[in-house]
Short mmCIF file of C-alpha atoms and ligand atoms in Angstrom, two decimals:
data_model
loop_
_atom_site.label_atom_id
_atom_site.label_comp_id
_atom_site.label_asym_id
_atom_site.label_seq_id
_atom_site.Cartn_x
_atom_site.Cartn_y
_atom_site.Cartn_z
CA MET A 7 -54.41 75.50 41.28
CA GLU A 8 -54.21 79.21 40.51
CA VAL A 9 -56.66 81.29 38.51
CA ILE A 10 -55.37 84.31 36.59
CA ILE A 11 -58.04 86.70 35.36
CA LEU A 12 -57.13 89.05 32.50
CA PRO A 13 -59.30 91.70 30.85
CA ASP A 14 -59.92 89.97 27.52
CA ARG A 15 -59.24 86.88 25.41
CA HIS A 16 -56.28 88.48 23.66
CA LYS A 17 -54.45 89.30 26.88
CA ALA A 18 -55.23 85.80 28.21
CA ALA A 19 -53.75 84.23 25.07
CA GLN A 20 -50.70 86.48 25.33
CA MET A 21 -50.16 85.39 28.91
CA VAL A 22 -50.19 81.72 27.92
CA ALA A 23 -47.79 82.36 25.04
CA ARG A 24 -45.44 84.33 27.27
CA ILE A 25 -45.40 81.56 29.88
CA VAL A 26 -44.57 79.00 27.16
CA ALA A 27 -41.83 81.29 25.82
CA LYS A 28 -40.34 81.69 29.29
CA GLU A 29 -40.30 77.92 29.89
CA LEU A 30 -38.77 77.31 26.48
CA ARG A 31 -36.03 79.89 26.99
CA ALA A 32 -35.20 78.28 30.34
CA ASN A 33 -35.13 74.80 28.79
CA LEU A 34 -34.60 74.55 25.04
CA ARG A 35 -35.36 70.82 25.22
CA LEU A 36 -38.76 71.42 26.76
CA VAL A 37 -41.38 68.72 26.13
CA LEU A 38 -44.59 70.59 25.41
CA GLY A 39 -48.05 69.07 25.62
CA LEU A 40 -50.32 70.83 23.15
CA ALA A 41 -54.06 71.36 22.81
CA THR A 42 -56.31 72.29 19.90
CA GLY A 43 -59.62 74.16 19.69
CA ARG A 44 -60.53 77.71 18.74
CA THR A 45 -59.44 79.17 22.09
CA MET A 46 -55.91 77.92 21.61
CA GLU A 47 -55.59 79.45 18.13
CA ARG A 48 -54.98 82.88 19.66
CA ALA A 49 -52.24 81.52 21.93
CA TYR A 50 -50.49 79.92 18.93
CA ASP A 51 -50.77 83.18 16.98
CA CYS A 52 -49.02 84.95 19.89
CA LEU A 53 -46.32 82.26 20.08
CA VAL A 54 -45.63 82.58 16.34
CA ASP A 55 -45.39 86.33 16.86
CA ILE A 56 -42.83 85.88 19.67
CA HIS A 57 -40.85 83.52 17.40
CA ARG A 58 -40.82 86.13 14.61
CA THR A 59 -40.14 89.23 16.67
CA GLU A 60 -37.90 87.84 19.43
CA GLY A 61 -36.42 84.77 17.74
CA LEU A 62 -37.94 82.26 20.18
CA ASP A 63 -36.16 78.99 19.31
CA PHE A 64 -38.20 75.80 18.91
CA SER A 65 -35.44 73.77 17.27
CA LEU A 66 -34.75 71.47 20.21
CA CYS A 67 -38.16 71.21 21.83
CA SER A 68 -40.59 68.38 21.23
CA THR A 69 -44.36 68.31 21.36
CA PHE A 70 -47.12 65.83 22.15
CA ASN A 71 -50.70 66.72 21.36
CA LEU A 72 -53.54 65.71 23.64
CA ASP A 73 -55.70 64.03 21.06
CA GLU A 74 -56.61 63.21 17.47
CA TYR A 75 -59.80 62.10 15.74
CA ILE A 76 -60.13 58.46 14.72
CA GLY A 77 -60.82 57.70 11.08
CA ILE A 78 -59.64 60.86 9.33
CA PRO A 79 -56.17 61.00 7.75
CA ALA A 80 -53.48 63.41 8.90
CA ASP A 81 -53.93 65.53 5.78
CA HIS A 82 -57.71 65.88 6.29
CA PRO A 83 -58.49 69.63 6.61
CA CYS A 84 -60.06 69.05 10.06
CA SER A 85 -57.44 66.73 11.55
CA TYR A 86 -55.62 68.00 14.60
CA ARG A 87 -52.32 67.25 12.79
CA ARG A 88 -53.36 69.68 10.08
CA TYR A 89 -54.49 72.25 12.69
CA MET A 90 -51.12 72.06 14.45
CA ASP A 91 -49.09 72.22 11.22
CA GLU A 92 -50.97 75.27 10.01
CA ARG A 93 -51.29 77.12 13.31
CA LEU A 94 -47.87 76.47 14.79
CA PHE A 95 -45.44 73.91 13.41
CA ASP A 96 -45.14 75.37 9.89
CA GLN A 97 -44.75 78.88 11.33
CA VAL A 98 -41.83 78.22 13.70
CA ASN A 99 -38.49 76.38 13.52
CA ILE A 100 -39.56 73.08 15.05
CA PRO A 101 -38.38 69.93 13.24
CA LYS A 102 -41.50 67.98 12.20
CA ALA A 103 -39.92 64.81 13.59
CA ASN A 104 -40.15 66.36 17.06
CA THR A 105 -43.93 66.85 16.80
CA HIS A 106 -46.20 64.02 17.89
CA LEU A 107 -49.92 63.37 17.64
CA PRO A 108 -51.71 60.06 18.06
CA ASP A 109 -52.37 58.32 14.73
CA GLY A 110 -56.14 58.10 14.36
CA MET A 111 -55.72 55.91 11.27
CA ALA A 112 -53.57 53.25 12.98
CA LYS A 113 -54.66 49.68 12.19
CA ASP A 114 -54.33 48.67 15.83
CA LEU A 115 -55.63 51.63 17.84
CA GLY A 116 -54.97 50.00 21.21
CA GLU A 117 -51.35 49.47 20.24
CA GLU A 118 -51.14 53.06 18.99
CA CYS A 119 -52.35 54.32 22.38
CA ARG A 120 -49.73 52.27 24.23
CA ARG A 121 -47.02 53.43 21.81
CA TYR A 122 -48.03 57.07 22.37
CA GLU A 123 -47.83 56.74 26.17
CA ALA A 124 -44.43 55.06 25.85
CA SER A 125 -43.11 57.80 23.58
CA ILE A 126 -44.08 60.47 26.13
CA VAL A 127 -42.19 58.55 28.80
CA ALA A 128 -39.19 58.07 26.47
CA ALA A 129 -39.10 61.85 25.89
CA GLY A 130 -38.80 62.36 29.64
CA GLY A 131 -42.45 63.25 30.34
CA ILE A 132 -44.34 66.42 29.58
CA GLY A 133 -42.80 69.56 31.05
CA LEU A 134 -45.61 71.97 30.25
CA GLN A 135 -49.09 70.84 29.22
CA LEU A 136 -51.43 73.33 27.51
CA LEU A 137 -55.13 72.70 27.90
CA GLY A 138 -58.49 74.06 26.85
CA ILE A 139 -61.85 72.98 28.21
CA GLY A 140 -64.76 71.46 26.32
CA SER A 141 -68.31 72.65 26.86
CA ASP A 142 -68.95 69.42 28.81
CA GLY A 143 -65.88 69.98 30.98
CA HIS A 144 -63.53 67.68 29.09
CA ILE A 145 -59.76 68.07 28.90
CA GLY A 146 -58.28 66.46 25.81
CA PHE A 147 -61.23 64.29 24.81
CA ASN A 148 -61.75 62.91 28.32
CA GLU A 149 -65.52 62.98 28.23
CA PRO A 150 -67.70 62.77 31.37
CA LEU A 151 -67.10 59.61 33.43
CA SER A 152 -63.55 59.20 32.13
CA ALA A 153 -61.51 57.55 34.86
CA LEU A 154 -59.41 60.09 36.68
CA ARG A 155 -56.43 57.72 36.38
CA SER A 156 -56.99 56.95 32.69
CA ARG A 157 -54.13 56.78 30.19
CA THR A 158 -54.08 57.34 26.43
CA ARG A 159 -56.97 55.43 24.88
CA GLU A 160 -59.90 55.55 22.48
CA LYS A 161 -62.97 57.52 23.53
CA ALA A 162 -66.43 57.98 22.06
CA LEU A 163 -67.29 61.69 21.86
CA THR A 164 -70.46 63.02 23.48
CA PRO A 165 -73.23 64.69 21.46
CA ALA A 166 -72.25 67.97 23.22
CA THR A 167 -68.70 67.65 21.89
CA LEU A 168 -69.88 66.78 18.37
CA GLU A 169 -72.04 69.92 18.52
CA GLN A 170 -69.19 72.05 19.88
CA ASN A 171 -66.75 70.93 17.19
CA ALA A 172 -69.26 70.93 14.29
CA PRO A 173 -68.27 74.44 13.05
CA MET A 174 -64.88 73.03 12.01
CA PHE A 175 -66.68 70.29 10.01
CA GLY A 176 -69.01 72.49 7.97
CA GLY A 177 -71.48 73.06 10.79
CA ASP A 178 -73.09 69.61 10.90
CA PRO A 179 -72.41 67.46 14.02
CA ALA A 180 -72.98 64.38 11.82
CA ASN A 181 -69.73 65.22 10.00
CA VAL A 182 -67.62 65.12 13.17
CA PRO A 183 -65.83 61.82 13.79
CA ARG A 184 -67.49 60.06 16.72
CA ARG A 185 -64.33 58.68 18.26
CA ALA A 186 -60.90 59.97 19.11
CA ILE A 187 -57.64 58.93 20.72
CA THR A 188 -56.90 61.06 23.76
CA MET A 189 -54.29 61.24 26.47
CA GLY A 190 -55.93 60.11 29.70
CA VAL A 191 -56.66 62.28 32.70
CA GLY A 192 -53.85 60.41 34.46
CA THR A 193 -51.47 61.18 31.59
CA ILE A 194 -52.33 64.87 31.87
CA LEU A 195 -51.92 64.86 35.66
CA ASP A 196 -48.38 63.45 35.22
CA SER A 197 -47.20 66.65 33.47
CA ALA A 198 -44.79 68.78 35.48
CA ARG A 199 -46.86 71.91 34.86
CA ALA A 200 -50.35 72.42 33.43
CA LEU A 201 -51.68 75.63 31.90
CA MET A 202 -55.33 75.90 30.93
CA LEU A 203 -56.69 78.72 28.78
CA VAL A 204 -60.41 79.43 29.02
CA THR A 205 -62.14 82.41 27.42
CA GLY A 206 -65.65 83.58 26.61
CA GLU A 207 -68.98 83.71 28.35
CA SER A 208 -70.03 80.30 27.03
CA LYS A 209 -67.35 78.66 29.22
CA ALA A 210 -68.20 80.56 32.44
CA SER A 211 -70.45 77.94 34.01
CA ILE A 212 -68.28 74.88 33.19
CA LEU A 213 -65.15 76.76 34.32
CA ALA A 214 -66.74 77.46 37.73
CA LYS A 215 -67.58 73.75 38.07
CA ALA A 216 -64.06 72.70 37.10
CA VAL A 217 -62.27 75.14 39.39
CA GLU A 218 -64.57 75.55 42.39
CA GLY A 219 -66.79 72.48 42.21
CA PRO A 220 -66.09 69.01 43.55
CA ILE A 221 -63.54 66.78 41.82
CA THR A 222 -65.67 64.53 39.68
CA SER A 223 -65.26 62.41 36.56
CA MET A 224 -68.42 64.14 35.31
CA VAL A 225 -66.22 67.22 34.72
CA THR A 226 -62.78 65.86 33.95
CA ALA A 227 -61.18 69.32 34.10
CA SER A 228 -61.96 69.28 37.84
CA ALA A 229 -59.22 66.64 38.18
CA LEU A 230 -56.74 69.48 37.63
CA GLN A 231 -57.40 70.39 41.27
CA LEU A 232 -55.16 67.39 41.99
CA HIS A 233 -52.35 68.69 39.78
CA PRO A 234 -49.33 69.91 41.78
CA ARG A 235 -48.78 72.93 39.52
CA CYS A 236 -51.77 74.00 37.50
CA GLN A 237 -52.59 77.54 36.41
CA VAL A 238 -55.80 78.54 34.69
CA VAL A 239 -55.68 81.71 32.60
CA VAL A 240 -59.10 83.17 31.88
CA ASP A 241 -60.70 86.35 30.58
CA GLU A 242 -63.31 88.40 32.44
CA GLU A 243 -66.17 86.75 30.56
CA ALA A 244 -65.13 83.21 31.46
CA ALA A 245 -64.48 84.31 35.05
CA SER A 246 -67.96 85.75 35.51
CA GLU A 247 -69.37 82.80 37.51
CA LEU A 248 -66.37 82.24 39.78
CA LYS A 249 -66.97 82.93 43.47
CA GLY A 250 -63.37 83.59 44.48
CA ILE A 251 -62.57 86.32 41.95
CA ASP A 252 -61.26 88.87 44.49
CA TYR A 253 -58.91 86.33 46.02
CA TYR A 254 -57.59 85.17 42.63
CA ARG A 255 -56.88 88.78 41.65
CA TRP A 256 -55.09 89.38 44.96
CA VAL A 257 -52.83 86.37 44.44
CA PHE A 258 -52.00 87.41 40.88
CA ALA A 259 -51.10 90.94 42.03
CA ASN A 260 -48.91 89.70 44.90
CA GLU A 261 -47.12 86.52 43.81
CA PRO A 262 -43.54 87.37 42.70
CA GLU A 263 -43.87 84.81 39.87
CA TRP A 264 -46.42 87.09 38.19
CA ALA A 265 -44.59 90.43 38.61
CA GLU A 266 -43.36 90.43 35.01
CA PHE A 267 -46.89 89.84 33.70
CA GLN A 268 -48.63 92.75 35.42
CA ASP A 269 -48.72 94.78 32.19
CA LEU A 270 -51.40 92.32 30.97
CA ALA A 271 -53.71 92.88 33.95
C1 GLP B 29 -61.62 70.06 21.58
C2 GLP B 29 -60.31 69.52 22.12
C3 GLP B 29 -60.08 69.98 23.54
C4 GLP B 29 -60.30 71.47 23.65
C5 GLP B 29 -61.68 71.84 23.21
C6 GLP B 29 -61.96 73.33 23.36
O1 GLP B 29 -62.72 69.36 22.06
N1 GLP B 29 -60.25 68.09 22.10
O2 GLP B 29 -58.76 69.66 23.92
O3 GLP B 29 -60.10 71.89 24.97
O4 GLP B 29 -61.79 71.46 21.86
O5 GLP B 29 -62.41 73.88 22.18
P1 GLP B 29 -62.69 75.40 21.93
O6 GLP B 29 -61.47 76.14 22.32
O7 GLP B 29 -62.95 75.47 20.46
O8 GLP B 29 -63.87 75.76 22.75
#
């Protein structure tokens, strides 16, 4: 795991977008794993900007989102399908048929989860997985005690998650669906590369647990310590409780891979 600390949330989002753009230019058929949440909105804004100003081509890539709520239709204003269409898919040249989210309205949800896993495998596996972190340490909707080898399945959301996501549902946690389909921790760990974006003071304590704490299913983001190629891009506020800050900065300044990103530091 590597931690990259940038001055603010905008630079952190730019970094993530530039890494995605670089991967996509190197492999036009990239299979992208995508995340939702307010943090990720800025990264998608930057990606749309790169598409518009530099002609970044999405026409051959395909995408798989981490999760979707159960029980709200795709065209519901708060569905993750709607979020992705509005924030990214409708703004770039990706064919809709190449974009995948679990169907939270499927009659047989267990079958839908198996189908989703199989479609990721059929696409060749996820090349680059974007991630955020929930206030309870979840990745996707892998709530505390999710098995670290779990695959795509249904999950009940914790009260902390309902609270965190309430602003998107008019502010009342009671309006947030209580269940979701999510890729498992094991599914996420199978990606070739993982890139987590974490910003803001409110994430400082959970980020420190995920990055520097023990690997535990109580904080499923800590499982990323097992990922062979995981980078965590954070702003100064989110980094404020990390113990190894000086070392992380040193690595970022000295690794040749990051030379072209030094203007963001
Ligand atoms: C939701 C998503 C997670 C995401 C989290 C972060 O819970 N299921 O994948 O990481 O939101 O949200 P935010 O960026 O709004 O803090």
